[in-house]
């Protein structure tokens, strides 16, 4: 099992550009999450999904959109990137019940 | 406001000693609390979960305590090794059942 994978690993964007981060899990987990991690801030939840076709806002959703068209995939989109979105993005998944979360390796995004 | 606090200063200890990390929270009544380990450039890895009705949980050299009166969890690593050097995150489930993470404490174990 690959667990949770994220694509790409690194990306540099210019202000105003758009991009999509892809998260895939092969553990048949119902729940998936997108976090961002900034120095001294810890992990902050952007959006999450409790099942295929459903999404919900987390703590810092502004400037991001998500989609969960397939159970194993969770996409995070930035429509118009801003320097404040420079961060490391982590995807995670968990079985039903919001218990132990399994994290991907992260995507380091820089917005110039 | 709701807060989770972990010591932002790194903990530097000698190999073989016990490392104790602290997680304090305010304005939460979590059903459970989790601890994760994060190595540089990697995602967090789950270590232990302790429920509100459990005082203590152990796994190999790891021990977690949970005091809901003090609103505090302590994370202990006994007989610490240089390989234990990492950042340790605590996380608790809030009333809307999402996980809220602390900012982590970096542990450095000197050989």
Coordinates of N, CA and C in Angstrom, one line a residue:
Chain A
X1 N 0.8 -1.2 0.0 CA 0.0 0.0 0.0 C 0.9 1.3 0.0
X2 N 0.5 2.2 -0.8 CA 1.3 3.5 -0.9 C 0.8 4.4 0.2
X3 N -0.4 4.2 0.8 CA -0.9 5.1 1.9 C -1.5 6.4 1.2
X4 N -1.0 7.5 1.7 CA -1.5 8.8 1.2 C -0.3 9.4 0.3
X5 N -0.7 9.7 -0.9 CA 0.3 10.4 -1.8 C -0.2 11.7 -2.2
X6 N 0.8 12.6 -2.5 CA 0.5 14.0 -2.9 C 1.3 14.4 -4.1
X7 N 0.6 15.1 -5.0 CA 1.3 15.6 -6.2 C 0.9 17.0 -6.4
X8 N 1.9 17.9 -6.7 CA 3.3 17.7 -6.8 C 4.0 17.8 -5.4
X9 N 5.3 17.6 -5.4 CA 6.0 17.7 -4.1 C 6.4 19.2 -3.9
X10 N 6.7 19.9 -5.0 CA 7.2 21.3 -4.9 C 6.5 22.0 -6.0
X11 N 6.2 23.3 -5.8 CA 5.7 24.1 -6.9 C 6.0 25.6 -6.6
X12 N 6.3 26.3 -7.6 CA 6.5 27.8 -7.4 C 5.5 28.4 -8.4
X13 N 4.7 29.3 -7.8 CA 3.7 30.0 -8.6 C 3.9 31.5 -8.6
X14 N 3.4 32.2 -9.6 CA 3.4 33.7 -9.5 C 2.0 34.1 -9.0
X15 N 2.0 35.3 -8.4 CA 0.7 35.8 -7.9 C -0.3 35.8 -9.0
X16 N -1.5 35.3 -8.7 CA -2.6 35.3 -9.6 C -2.8 34.0 -10.4
X17 N -1.7 33.2 -10.4 CA -1.8 31.9 -11.1 C -2.7 30.9 -10.3
X18 N -3.1 29.9 -11.0 CA -4.0 28.9 -10.4 C -3.3 27.5 -10.4
X19 N -3.6 26.7 -9.5 CA -3.1 25.3 -9.6 C -4.0 24.4 -8.7
X20 N -3.8 23.1 -9.0 CA -4.5 22.1 -8.2 C -3.5 21.1 -7.6
X21 N -3.7 20.8 -6.3 CA -2.9 19.8 -5.6 C -3.8 18.6 -5.5
X22 N -3.1 17.4 -5.8 CA -3.9 16.2 -5.8 C -3.4 15.3 -4.6
X23 N -4.4 14.8 -4.0 CA -4.2 13.8 -2.9 C -4.9 12.5 -3.2
X24 N -4.2 11.4 -3.0 CA -4.8 10.1 -3.3 C -4.4 9.2 -2.1
X25 N -5.4 8.4 -1.7 CA -5.2 7.4 -0.7 C -5.8 6.0 -1.1
X26 N -5.1 5.0 -0.7 CA -5.5 3.6 -1.1 C -5.9 2.8 0.0
X27 N -6.3 3.4 1.1 CA -6.7 2.7 2.3 C -8.2 2.6 2.5
X28 N -9.0 3.0 1.5 CA -10.4 3.0 1.5 C -11.0 3.8 2.6
X29 N -10.3 4.9 3.0 CA -10.8 5.8 4.1 C -11.9 6.7 3.6
X30 N -12.9 6.9 4.5 CA -14.0 7.7 4.2 C -13.6 9.2 4.3
X31 N -12.8 9.6 5.3 CA -12.6 11.0 5.6 C -11.2 11.4 5.0
X32 N -11.2 12.6 4.4 CA -10.0 13.2 3.9 C -9.9 14.7 4.3
X33 N -8.7 15.2 4.4 CA -8.5 16.5 4.9 C -7.3 17.2 4.2
X34 N -7.4 18.5 4.1 CA -6.3 19.3 3.6 C -5.9 20.3 4.7
X35 N -4.6 20.3 5.1 CA -4.1 21.2 6.1 C -3.0 22.1 5.4
X36 N -2.7 23.2 6.0 CA -1.5 23.9 5.7 C -0.7 24.1 7.0
X37 N 0.6 24.1 6.8 CA 1.5 24.2 8.0 C 2.5 25.4 7.8
X38 N 2.4 26.3 8.7 CA 3.3 27.5 8.6 C 4.2 27.5 9.9
X39 N 5.4 28.1 9.8 CA 6.2 28.1 11.0 C 5.5 28.7 12.2
X40 N 5.6 28.1 13.3 CA 5.0 28.6 14.5 C 3.5 28.5 14.6
X41 N 2.8 28.1 13.5 CA 1.4 28.1 13.5 C 0.8 26.7 13.6
X42 N 1.6 25.7 13.5 CA 1.0 24.4 13.5 C 0.2 24.0 12.3
X43 N -0.5 22.9 12.3 CA -1.3 22.5 11.2 C -2.7 23.2 11.3
X44 N -3.2 23.8 10.2 CA -4.5 24.4 10.2 C -5.3 23.8 9.1
X45 N -6.5 23.4 9.5 CA -7.4 22.7 8.6 C -8.0 23.7 7.6
X46 N -7.9 23.3 6.3 CA -8.4 24.2 5.2 C -9.8 23.7 4.8
X47 N -9.9 22.5 4.4 CA -11.2 21.9 4.0 C -11.1 20.4 4.4
X48 N -12.3 19.8 4.5 CA -12.3 18.3 4.7 C -13.5 17.7 4.0
X49 N -13.5 16.4 4.0 CA -14.6 15.7 3.3 C -14.9 14.4 4.1
X50 N -16.1 14.1 4.4 CA -16.5 12.9 5.1 C -17.0 11.9 4.2
X51 N -16.9 12.1 2.9 CA -17.3 11.0 2.0 C -17.3 11.6 0.6
X52 N -17.4 10.6 -0.4 CA -17.4 11.0 -1.8 C -18.5 12.0 -2.1
X53 N -18.2 13.0 -2.8 CA -19.2 14.0 -3.1 C -19.5 15.1 -2.1
X54 N -18.9 15.0 -0.9 CA -19.2 15.9 0.2 C -17.9 16.6 0.6
X55 N -18.0 17.9 0.8 CA -16.9 18.7 1.4 C -17.4 19.7 2.4
X56 N -16.5 20.2 3.2 CA -16.9 21.2 4.2 C -15.7 22.1 4.5
X57 N -16.0 23.3 5.0 CA -14.9 24.2 5.3 C -14.3 23.9 6.7
X58 N -13.0 24.2 6.7 CA -12.2 24.1 8.0 C -12.0 25.4 8.6
X59 N -10.8 25.6 9.2 CA -10.5 26.8 9.9 C -10.1 27.9 9.0
X60 N -9.4 27.6 7.9 CA -8.9 28.7 7.0 C -9.2 28.4 5.5
X61 N -10.5 28.4 5.1 CA -10.9 28.0 3.8 C -10.7 29.0 2.7
X62 N -10.6 30.3 3.1 CA -10.7 31.4 2.1 C -9.5 31.3 1.1
X63 N -9.9 31.4 -0.2 CA -8.9 31.3 -1.3 C -8.6 29.9 -1.8
X64 N -9.3 28.9 -1.2 CA -9.2 27.5 -1.6 C -10.5 26.9 -2.0
X65 N -10.5 26.0 -2.9 CA -11.7 25.2 -3.2 C -11.2 23.7 -3.3
X66 N -12.2 22.8 -3.0 CA -11.9 21.4 -3.0 C -12.9 20.6 -3.7
X67 N -12.6 19.4 -4.1 CA -13.5 18.5 -4.7 C -13.2 17.1 -4.4
X68 N -14.2 16.2 -4.1 CA -14.0 14.8 -3.8 C -15.0 14.0 -4.7
X69 N -14.6 13.9 -6.0 CA -15.4 13.2 -7.0 C -15.3 11.7 -6.8
X70 N -14.1 11.3 -6.4 CA -13.9 9.8 -6.1 C -13.5 9.7 -4.7
X71 N -13.8 8.6 -4.1 CA -13.5 8.3 -2.7 C -12.0 8.4 -2.4
X72 N -11.2 7.9 -3.3 CA -9.8 7.9 -3.1 C -9.0 9.2 -3.3
X73 N -9.7 10.2 -3.9 CA -9.0 11.4 -4.3 C -9.6 12.6 -3.7
X74 N -8.8 13.6 -3.3 CA -9.2 14.8 -2.7 C -8.4 15.9 -3.3
X75 N -9.0 16.8 -4.1 CA -8.3 17.9 -4.8 C -8.4 19.2 -4.1
X76 N -7.3 19.9 -4.0 CA -7.3 21.3 -3.4 C -6.9 22.2 -4.5
X77 N -7.7 23.2 -4.8 CA -7.5 24.2 -5.8 C -7.2 25.6 -5.3
X78 N -6.3 26.3 -5.9 CA -6.1 27.7 -5.7 C -6.4 28.4 -7.0
X79 N -7.4 29.2 -6.9 CA -7.9 29.9 -8.2 C -7.0 31.0 -8.6
X80 N -6.6 31.8 -7.6 CA -5.7 33.0 -7.8 C -4.7 33.1 -6.7
X81 N -3.6 32.5 -6.9 CA -2.6 32.4 -5.8 C -2.1 33.7 -5.2
X82 N -1.9 33.8 -3.9 CA -1.4 35.0 -3.3 C -0.2 34.6 -2.5
X83 N 0.7 35.5 -2.2 CA 1.9 35.2 -1.4 C 1.6 34.6 0.0
X84 N 0.4 35.0 0.5 CA 0.0 34.5 1.8 C -0.3 33.0 1.8
X85 N -0.4 32.5 0.6 CA -0.7 31.0 0.5 C 0.6 30.2 0.3
X86 N 1.8 30.9 0.5 CA 3.0 30.2 0.5 C 3.0 29.4 1.8
X87 N 3.2 28.1 1.7 CA 3.1 27.2 2.8 C 3.5 25.8 2.4
X88 N 3.4 24.9 3.4 CA 3.5 23.4 3.1 C 2.1 22.9 3.3
X89 N 1.6 22.2 2.3 CA 0.3 21.6 2.4 C 0.3 20.1 2.6
X90 N -0.5 19.7 3.6 CA -0.6 18.3 3.9 C -2.0 17.8 3.7
X91 N -2.1 16.6 3.1 CA -3.3 15.9 2.9 C -3.3 14.8 4.0
X92 N -4.5 14.4 4.5 CA -4.6 13.3 5.4 C -5.9 12.6 5.2
X93 N -5.9 11.3 5.7 CA -7.1 10.6 5.6 C -7.3 9.8 6.9
X94 N -8.6 9.4 7.1 CA -8.8 8.6 8.3 C -10.1 7.8 8.1
X95 N -10.2 6.7 8.8 CA -11.4 5.9 8.7 C -12.6 6.7 9.3
X96 N -13.8 6.2 9.2 CA -14.9 6.8 9.8 C -14.6 7.0 11.3
X97 N -15.0 8.1 11.9 CA -14.8 8.3 13.3 C -13.8 9.4 13.7
X98 N -13.2 10.1 12.8 CA -12.3 11.1 13.1 C -11.2 10.7 14.1
X99 N -10.7 9.5 13.9 CA -9.6 9.0 14.8 C -8.3 9.3 14.2
X100 N -7.4 8.3 14.3 CA -6.0 8.4 13.8 C -6.0 8.9 12.3
X101 N -5.2 9.9 12.0 CA -5.1 10.4 10.7 C -3.8 10.0 10.1
X102 N -3.8 9.7 8.8 CA -2.7 9.3 8.0 C -2.3 10.4 7.1
X103 N -1.1 10.9 7.2 CA -0.7 12.0 6.4 C 0.1 11.7 5.2
X104 N 0.0 12.5 4.2 CA 0.9 12.4 3.0 C 2.2 13.1 3.3
X105 N 3.1 13.1 2.3 CA 4.4 13.7 2.5 C 4.5 15.2 2.4
X106 N 3.4 15.8 1.9 CA 3.4 17.3 1.8 C 3.7 17.8 0.5
X107 N 3.2 19.0 0.2 CA 3.6 19.8 -1.0 C 4.1 21.2 -0.5
X108 N 5.3 21.5 -1.0 CA 5.8 22.8 -0.6 C 5.5 23.8 -1.7
X109 N 4.7 24.8 -1.4 CA 4.2 25.8 -2.4 C 4.8 27.1 -2.1
X110 N 5.4 27.8 -3.1 CA 5.8 29.1 -2.9 C 5.1 30.0 -3.9
X111 N 4.6 31.1 -3.5 CA 3.9 32.0 -4.4 C 4.7 33.4 -4.4
X112 N 5.2 33.7 -5.5 CA 6.0 34.9 -5.6 C 5.2 36.1 -6.0
Chain B
X1 N -10.8 32.6 23.9 CA -10.7 31.8 22.7 C -10.1 30.5 23.0
X2 N -10.3 29.6 22.1 CA -9.8 28.2 22.3 C -8.3 28.2 21.9
X3 N -7.5 27.5 22.7 CA -6.1 27.5 22.4 C -5.5 26.1 22.8
X4 N -4.5 25.7 22.0 CA -3.7 24.5 22.4 C -2.2 25.1 22.4
X5 N -1.6 24.8 23.6 CA -0.2 25.3 23.7 C 0.8 24.2 23.9
X6 N 1.8 24.3 23.1 CA 3.0 23.4 23.3 C 4.2 24.3 23.4
X7 N 5.2 23.8 24.2 CA 6.4 24.6 24.4 C 7.1 24.9 23.1
X8 N 7.2 26.1 22.7 CA 7.8 26.4 21.4 C 9.3 26.3 21.4
X9 N 9.9 26.3 22.6 CA 11.3 26.1 22.8 C 11.7 24.6 22.6
X10 N 12.8 24.3 22.0 CA 13.2 23.0 21.8 C 13.6 22.4 23.1
X11 N 13.3 21.1 23.3 CA 13.8 20.3 24.4 C 15.0 19.6 24.1
X12 N 16.1 19.8 24.8 CA 17.4 19.2 24.5 C 17.8 18.3 25.7
X13 N 17.9 17.0 25.4 CA 18.2 16.1 26.5 C 19.3 15.1 26.1
X14 N 19.9 14.5 27.1 CA 20.9 13.5 26.9 C 20.3 12.2 26.6
X15 N 20.9 11.4 25.7 CA 20.5 10.0 25.4 C 20.3 9.3 26.7
X16 N 19.3 8.5 26.8 CA 19.0 7.6 28.0 C 18.1 8.3 29.0
X17 N 18.0 9.6 29.0 CA 17.1 10.3 29.9 C 15.6 10.2 29.4
X18 N 14.7 10.6 30.3 CA 13.3 10.6 29.9 C 13.0 12.0 29.4
X19 N 12.3 12.1 28.2 CA 11.9 13.3 27.7 C 10.4 13.5 28.1
X20 N 10.0 14.7 28.5 CA 8.6 15.0 28.9 C 8.2 16.2 28.1
X21 N 7.2 16.1 27.3 CA 6.6 17.2 26.6 C 5.2 17.5 27.1
X22 N 4.9 18.8 27.0 CA 3.6 19.2 27.6 C 2.7 19.8 26.5
X23 N 1.4 19.5 26.7 CA 0.4 20.0 25.9 C -0.7 20.6 26.8
X24 N -1.0 21.9 26.7 CA -2.0 22.5 27.5 C -3.1 23.1 26.6
X25 N -4.3 23.0 27.1 CA -5.4 23.5 26.2 C -6.4 24.3 27.1
X26 N -7.1 25.3 26.5 CA -8.1 26.1 27.2 C -9.3 26.1 26.3
X27 N -10.4 26.2 27.0 CA -11.8 26.3 26.4 C -12.1 25.2 25.4
X28 N -11.6 24.0 25.7 CA -12.0 22.8 25.0 C -12.4 21.8 26.1
X29 N -13.3 20.9 25.7 CA -13.6 19.7 26.5 C -13.4 18.5 25.5
X30 N -12.2 18.1 25.2 CA -12.0 17.1 24.1 C -12.4 15.7 24.6
X31 N -12.9 14.9 23.7 CA -13.2 13.6 24.0 C -12.0 12.7 24.0
X32 N -11.0 13.1 23.2 CA -9.7 12.4 23.2 C -8.6 13.4 22.7
X33 N -7.4 12.9 22.9 CA -6.2 13.7 22.5 C -5.3 12.8 21.9
X34 N -4.6 13.3 20.8 CA -3.6 12.4 20.1 C -2.3 13.1 20.1
X35 N -1.3 12.2 19.9 CA 0.1 12.7 19.7 C 0.7 12.2 18.4
X36 N 1.4 13.1 17.7 CA 2.0 12.7 16.4 C 3.5 13.1 16.5
X37 N 4.2 12.4 15.6 CA 5.6 12.7 15.5 C 5.8 13.3 14.0
X38 N 6.6 14.3 13.9 CA 6.9 14.8 12.6 C 8.4 15.0 12.4
X39 N 9.0 14.4 11.4 CA 10.4 14.6 11.0 C 10.5 15.7 10.0
X40 N 11.6 16.4 9.9 CA 11.8 17.5 8.9 C 11.4 17.0 7.5
X41 N 10.6 17.8 6.8 CA 10.3 17.5 5.4 C 9.3 16.3 5.2
X42 N 8.7 15.9 6.3 CA 7.7 14.8 6.2 C 6.4 15.1 6.9
X43 N 5.4 14.3 6.6 CA 4.1 14.5 7.2 C 4.1 13.9 8.6
X44 N 3.2 14.3 9.5 CA 3.1 13.8 10.8 C 2.7 12.3 10.8
X45 N 3.2 11.6 11.8 CA 2.9 10.2 12.0 C 2.2 10.0 13.3
X46 N 1.1 9.3 13.3 CA 0.3 9.1 14.5 C 1.1 8.2 15.5
X47 N 1.1 8.5 16.8 CA 1.7 7.8 17.8 C 0.8 7.1 18.8
X48 N 0.0 8.0 19.5 CA -0.9 7.5 20.5 C -2.2 8.3 20.6
X49 N -3.2 7.7 21.0 CA -4.5 8.3 21.3 C -4.9 8.0 22.7
X50 N -5.4 9.0 23.5 CA -5.8 8.8 24.8 C -7.2 9.4 25.0
X51 N -8.1 8.7 25.6 CA -9.5 9.2 25.7 C -9.7 9.9 27.0
X52 N -10.8 10.7 27.1 CA -11.0 11.5 28.3 C -11.2 10.7 29.6
X53 N -11.6 9.4 29.5 CA -11.8 8.6 30.7 C -10.6 7.8 31.0
X54 N -9.5 8.0 30.2 CA -8.2 7.3 30.5 C -7.2 8.2 31.1
X55 N -6.6 7.8 32.1 CA -5.6 8.7 32.8 C -4.2 8.5 32.1
X56 N -3.9 7.3 31.6 CA -2.6 7.0 31.1 C -2.7 6.0 30.0
X57 N -1.8 6.1 29.0 CA -1.7 5.2 27.9 C -0.2 4.9 27.7
X58 N 0.1 3.6 27.4 CA 1.5 3.3 27.1 C 1.7 2.6 25.8
X59 N 2.8 2.8 25.2 CA 3.2 2.0 24.0 C 4.7 2.0 23.9
X60 N 5.2 0.8 24.2 CA 6.7 0.6 24.2 C 7.3 1.7 25.1
X61 N 8.2 2.5 24.6 CA 8.8 3.5 25.5 C 8.0 4.8 25.6
X62 N 6.9 4.9 25.1 CA 6.0 6.1 25.1 C 5.0 6.0 26.2
X63 N 4.7 7.1 26.8 CA 3.6 7.1 27.8 C 2.9 8.5 27.7
X64 N 1.6 8.5 27.7 CA 0.8 9.7 27.6 C -0.1 9.7 28.8
X65 N -0.2 10.9 29.4 CA -1.2 11.1 30.5 C -2.1 12.2 30.0
X66 N -3.3 12.2 30.6 CA -4.4 13.1 30.2 C -5.1 13.6 31.5
X67 N -5.0 14.8 31.8 CA -5.6 15.3 33.0 C -6.6 16.4 32.6
X68 N -7.9 16.0 32.6 CA -9.0 16.9 32.1 C -9.3 18.0 33.1
X69 N -8.9 17.8 34.4 CA -9.0 18.9 35.3 C -8.0 20.0 35.1
X70 N -6.7 19.6 34.9 CA -5.7 20.6 34.6 C -5.7 21.0 33.2
X71 N -6.5 20.3 32.3 CA -6.5 20.6 30.9 C -5.1 20.5 30.3
X72 N -4.5 19.3 30.6 CA -3.1 19.1 30.2 C -2.8 17.6 29.8
X73 N -2.0 17.4 28.8 CA -1.5 16.1 28.5 C 0.0 16.1 28.6
X74 N 0.6 15.1 29.2 CA 2.1 15.0 29.2 C 2.5 13.8 28.3
X75 N 3.5 13.9 27.5 CA 4.0 12.9 26.6 C 5.4 12.6 27.1
X76 N 5.7 11.3 27.4 CA 7.0 10.9 27.9 C 7.6 9.9 27.0
X77 N 8.9 10.1 26.8 CA 9.7 9.1 26.0 C 10.8 8.6 27.0
X78 N 10.7 7.4 27.5 CA 11.8 6.9 28.4 C 12.9 6.3 27.6
X79 N 14.1 6.3 28.2 CA 15.3 5.8 27.6 C 15.5 6.4 26.2
X80 N 15.5 7.7 26.1 CA 15.5 8.4 24.8 C 16.7 8.1 24.0
X81 N 16.5 8.1 22.7 CA 17.6 7.8 21.8 C 17.7 8.9 20.8
X82 N 18.9 9.1 20.2 CA 19.0 10.2 19.1 C 17.9 10.0 18.0
X83 N 17.5 8.8 17.7 CA 16.5 8.6 16.7 C 15.1 9.1 17.1
X84 N 15.0 9.5 18.4 CA 13.7 10.1 18.8 C 13.6 11.6 18.5
X85 N 14.7 12.1 18.1 CA 14.8 13.6 17.8 C 13.8 13.9 16.6
X86 N 12.8 14.8 16.9 CA 11.8 15.1 16.0 C 10.9 16.2 16.6
X87 N 9.9 16.6 15.9 CA 8.9 17.5 16.5 C 7.7 16.7 16.8
X88 N 7.2 16.9 18.0 CA 6.0 16.2 18.5 C 4.8 17.1 18.6
X89 N 3.7 16.7 18.0 CA 2.5 17.5 17.9 C 1.4 16.8 18.8
X90 N 0.7 17.7 19.5 CA -0.5 17.1 20.1 C -1.7 17.7 19.4
X91 N -2.8 16.9 19.4 CA -4.0 17.3 18.7 C -5.2 16.8 19.5
X92 N -6.2 17.6 19.5 CA -7.4 17.2 20.2 C -8.6 17.4 19.3
X93 N -9.7 16.7 19.6 CA -10.9 16.7 18.8 C -11.8 17.8 19.5
X94 N -12.2 18.7 18.7 CA -13.1 19.8 19.2 C -14.6 19.3 19.1
X95 N -15.5 20.2 19.5 CA -16.9 19.9 19.6 C -17.5 19.5 18.3
X96 N -16.9 20.0 17.2 CA -17.3 19.7 15.9 C -16.6 18.5 15.3
X97 N -15.9 17.8 16.1 CA -15.2 16.6 15.8 C -14.0 16.7 14.8
X98 N -13.5 17.9 14.6 CA -12.3 18.1 13.8 C -11.1 18.0 14.8
X99 N -9.9 17.7 14.2 CA -8.7 17.7 15.0 C -8.1 19.1 15.0
X100 N -7.7 19.6 16.2 CA -7.0 20.8 16.3 C -5.6 20.5 16.7
X101 N -4.6 21.0 16.0 CA -3.3 20.7 16.3 C -2.6 21.8 17.1
X102 N -1.7 21.4 18.0 CA -0.7 22.4 18.6 C 0.4 22.6 17.6
X103 N 1.2 23.6 17.9 CA 2.3 24.0 16.9 C 3.5 23.1 17.1
X104 N 3.5 22.2 18.1 CA 4.6 21.2 18.2 C 5.8 21.7 19.1
X105 N 6.4 20.7 19.7 CA 7.7 20.9 20.4 C 8.8 20.1 19.7
X106 N 9.9 20.7 19.5 CA 11.0 20.0 18.9 C 11.9 19.3 20.0
X107 N 12.1 18.1 19.8 CA 12.9 17.3 20.8 C 14.3 17.0 20.1
X108 N 15.4 17.3 20.8 CA 16.7 16.9 20.4 C 17.4 16.0 21.4
X109 N 17.7 14.8 21.1 CA 18.4 13.9 22.0 C 19.8 13.8 21.6
X110 N 20.7 14.2 22.5 CA 22.1 14.2 22.2 C 22.7 12.8 22.6
X111 N 23.6 12.3 21.7 CA 24.3 11.0 22.0 C 25.2 11.2 23.2

